[in-house]
Amino acid sequence: MIFYTKQHQYYCGIDLHARTMYVCIIDRDGNKLVHRNMRASGENLLKVIEPFREDICVAVECTFTWYWIADLCDRENIPFVL
């Protein structure tokens, strides 16, 4: 198994559901910067991570709906971890 080990300034974890997602963004020191529940959409995700985009990694649990976030991150050149 290969593990992702690159360090970033910010980390975004997403608890993804069919219609909603709970987004938490922390800095490298573990300080919570964002924690909110929102409608699951690419537009919403890009808005919430915009202030941190310079060096953020997005991670999501492996559920049946993760693929659209992976595709979005790929298009936007944002590191993504499943």
PDB file of C-alpha atoms in Angstrom:
ATOM      1  CA  MET A   1       0.000   0.000   0.000  1.00  0.00           C
ATOM      2  CA  ILE A   2       1.287   3.473  -0.875  1.00  0.00           C
ATOM      3  CA  PHE A   3       0.651   6.257   1.616  1.00  0.00           C
ATOM      4  CA  TYR A   4       0.437   9.968   0.819  1.00  0.00           C
ATOM      5  CA  THR A   5       3.148  11.716   2.854  1.00  0.00           C
ATOM      6  CA  LYS A   6       3.525  15.180   1.309  1.00  0.00           C
ATOM      7  CA  GLN A   7       3.174  18.020   3.814  1.00  0.00           C
ATOM      8  CA  HIS A   8       0.827  20.964   3.202  1.00  0.00           C
ATOM      9  CA  GLN A   9      -0.043  24.223   4.925  1.00  0.00           C
ATOM     10  CA  TYR A  10      -3.757  23.283   5.015  1.00  0.00           C
ATOM     11  CA  TYR A  11      -5.764  20.056   5.003  1.00  0.00           C
ATOM     12  CA  CYS A  12      -9.426  19.672   4.052  1.00  0.00           C
ATOM     13  CA  GLY A  13     -11.330  16.617   5.230  1.00  0.00           C
ATOM     14  CA  ILE A  14     -14.786  15.921   3.846  1.00  0.00           C
ATOM     15  CA  ASP A  15     -17.495  13.687   5.295  1.00  0.00           C
ATOM     16  CA  LEU A  16     -19.464  13.203   2.094  1.00  0.00           C
ATOM     17  CA  HIS A  17     -23.124  12.218   1.865  1.00  0.00           C
ATOM     18  CA  ALA A  18     -25.468  12.047  -1.121  1.00  0.00           C
ATOM     19  CA  ARG A  19     -26.771  15.622  -0.765  1.00  0.00           C
ATOM     20  CA  THR A  20     -24.575  17.231   1.888  1.00  0.00           C
ATOM     21  CA  MET A  21     -20.960  17.329   2.967  1.00  0.00           C
ATOM     22  CA  TYR A  22     -19.335  18.268   6.238  1.00  0.00           C
ATOM     23  CA  VAL A  23     -16.117  20.149   5.504  1.00  0.00           C
ATOM     24  CA  CYS A  24     -13.322  20.680   7.999  1.00  0.00           C
ATOM     25  CA  ILE A  25     -10.149  22.607   7.174  1.00  0.00           C
ATOM     26  CA  ILE A  26      -7.202  22.625   9.541  1.00  0.00           C
ATOM     27  CA  ASP A  27      -3.762  24.173   9.340  1.00  0.00           C
ATOM     28  CA  ARG A  28      -0.536  22.222   9.778  1.00  0.00           C
ATOM     29  CA  ASP A  29      -0.627  22.914  13.519  1.00  0.00           C
ATOM     30  CA  GLY A  30      -4.058  21.278  13.821  1.00  0.00           C
ATOM     31  CA  ASN A  31      -6.026  24.503  14.340  1.00  0.00           C
ATOM     32  CA  LYS A  32      -9.606  24.256  13.002  1.00  0.00           C
ATOM     33  CA  LEU A  33     -10.157  27.021  10.462  1.00  0.00           C
ATOM     34  CA  VAL A  34     -13.426  25.846   8.896  1.00  0.00           C
ATOM     35  CA  HIS A  35     -15.993  23.315  10.052  1.00  0.00           C
ATOM     36  CA  ARG A  36     -19.404  23.418   8.447  1.00  0.00           C
ATOM     37  CA  ASN A  37     -22.119  21.365   6.878  1.00  0.00           C
ATOM     38  CA  MET A  38     -23.186  22.392   3.372  1.00  0.00           C
ATOM     39  CA  ARG A  39     -24.894  21.208   0.228  1.00  0.00           C
ATOM     40  CA  ALA A  40     -22.605  18.873  -1.707  1.00  0.00           C
ATOM     41  CA  SER A  41     -21.513  20.710  -4.846  1.00  0.00           C
ATOM     42  CA  GLY A  42     -18.299  21.578  -6.605  1.00  0.00           C
ATOM     43  CA  GLU A  43     -19.156  25.262  -6.465  1.00  0.00           C
ATOM     44  CA  ASN A  44     -19.577  25.161  -2.679  1.00  0.00           C
ATOM     45  CA  LEU A  45     -16.366  23.208  -2.171  1.00  0.00           C
ATOM     46  CA  LEU A  46     -14.310  25.576  -4.316  1.00  0.00           C
ATOM     47  CA  LYS A  47     -15.734  28.585  -2.453  1.00  0.00           C
ATOM     48  CA  VAL A  48     -14.881  27.214   0.980  1.00  0.00           C
ATOM     49  CA  ILE A  49     -11.306  26.197   0.090  1.00  0.00           C
ATOM     50  CA  GLU A  50     -10.513  29.328  -1.959  1.00  0.00           C
ATOM     51  CA  PRO A  51      -8.703  31.220   0.856  1.00  0.00           C
ATOM     52  CA  PHE A  52      -6.440  28.178   1.418  1.00  0.00           C
ATOM     53  CA  ARG A  53      -5.864  27.089  -2.166  1.00  0.00           C
ATOM     54  CA  GLU A  54      -2.210  28.046  -2.272  1.00  0.00           C
ATOM     55  CA  ASP A  55      -1.261  24.858  -0.387  1.00  0.00           C
ATOM     56  CA  ILE A  56      -4.201  22.606   0.509  1.00  0.00           C
ATOM     57  CA  CYS A  57      -4.794  18.891   0.199  1.00  0.00           C
ATOM     58  CA  VAL A  58      -8.361  17.563   0.014  1.00  0.00           C
ATOM     59  CA  ALA A  59      -9.233  14.172   1.489  1.00  0.00           C
ATOM     60  CA  VAL A  60     -12.517  12.289   1.444  1.00  0.00           C
ATOM     61  CA  GLU A  61     -13.633   8.928   2.752  1.00  0.00           C
ATOM     62  CA  CYS A  62     -14.189   6.158   0.245  1.00  0.00           C
ATOM     63  CA  THR A  63     -17.950   6.223  -0.276  1.00  0.00           C
ATOM     64  CA  PHE A  64     -20.055   5.738  -3.385  1.00  0.00           C
ATOM     65  CA  THR A  65     -20.050   9.486  -4.164  1.00  0.00           C
ATOM     66  CA  TRP A  66     -16.357  10.449  -3.920  1.00  0.00           C
ATOM     67  CA  TYR A  67     -15.519  10.441  -7.644  1.00  0.00           C
ATOM     68  CA  TRP A  68     -16.869  13.921  -8.452  1.00  0.00           C
ATOM     69  CA  ILE A  69     -14.597  15.487  -5.823  1.00  0.00           C
ATOM     70  CA  ALA A  70     -11.600  13.620  -7.267  1.00  0.00           C
ATOM     71  CA  ASP A  71     -12.502  14.860 -10.758  1.00  0.00           C
ATOM     72  CA  LEU A  72     -12.972  18.429  -9.507  1.00  0.00           C
ATOM     73  CA  CYS A  73      -9.625  18.425  -7.702  1.00  0.00           C
ATOM     74  CA  ASP A  74      -7.914  16.988 -10.784  1.00  0.00           C
ATOM     75  CA  ARG A  75      -9.361  19.734 -13.004  1.00  0.00           C
ATOM     76  CA  GLU A  76      -8.392  22.428 -10.481  1.00  0.00           C
ATOM     77  CA  ASN A  77      -4.896  20.995  -9.775  1.00  0.00           C
ATOM     78  CA  ILE A  78      -5.672  20.456  -6.093  1.00  0.00           C
ATOM     79  CA  PRO A  79      -4.004  17.483  -4.382  1.00  0.00           C
ATOM     80  CA  PHE A  80      -6.607  14.827  -3.559  1.00  0.00           C
ATOM     81  CA  VAL A  81      -6.404  11.803  -1.262  1.00  0.00           C
ATOM     82  CA  LEU A  82      -9.035   9.081  -1.028  1.00  0.00           C
TER      83      LEU A  82
END
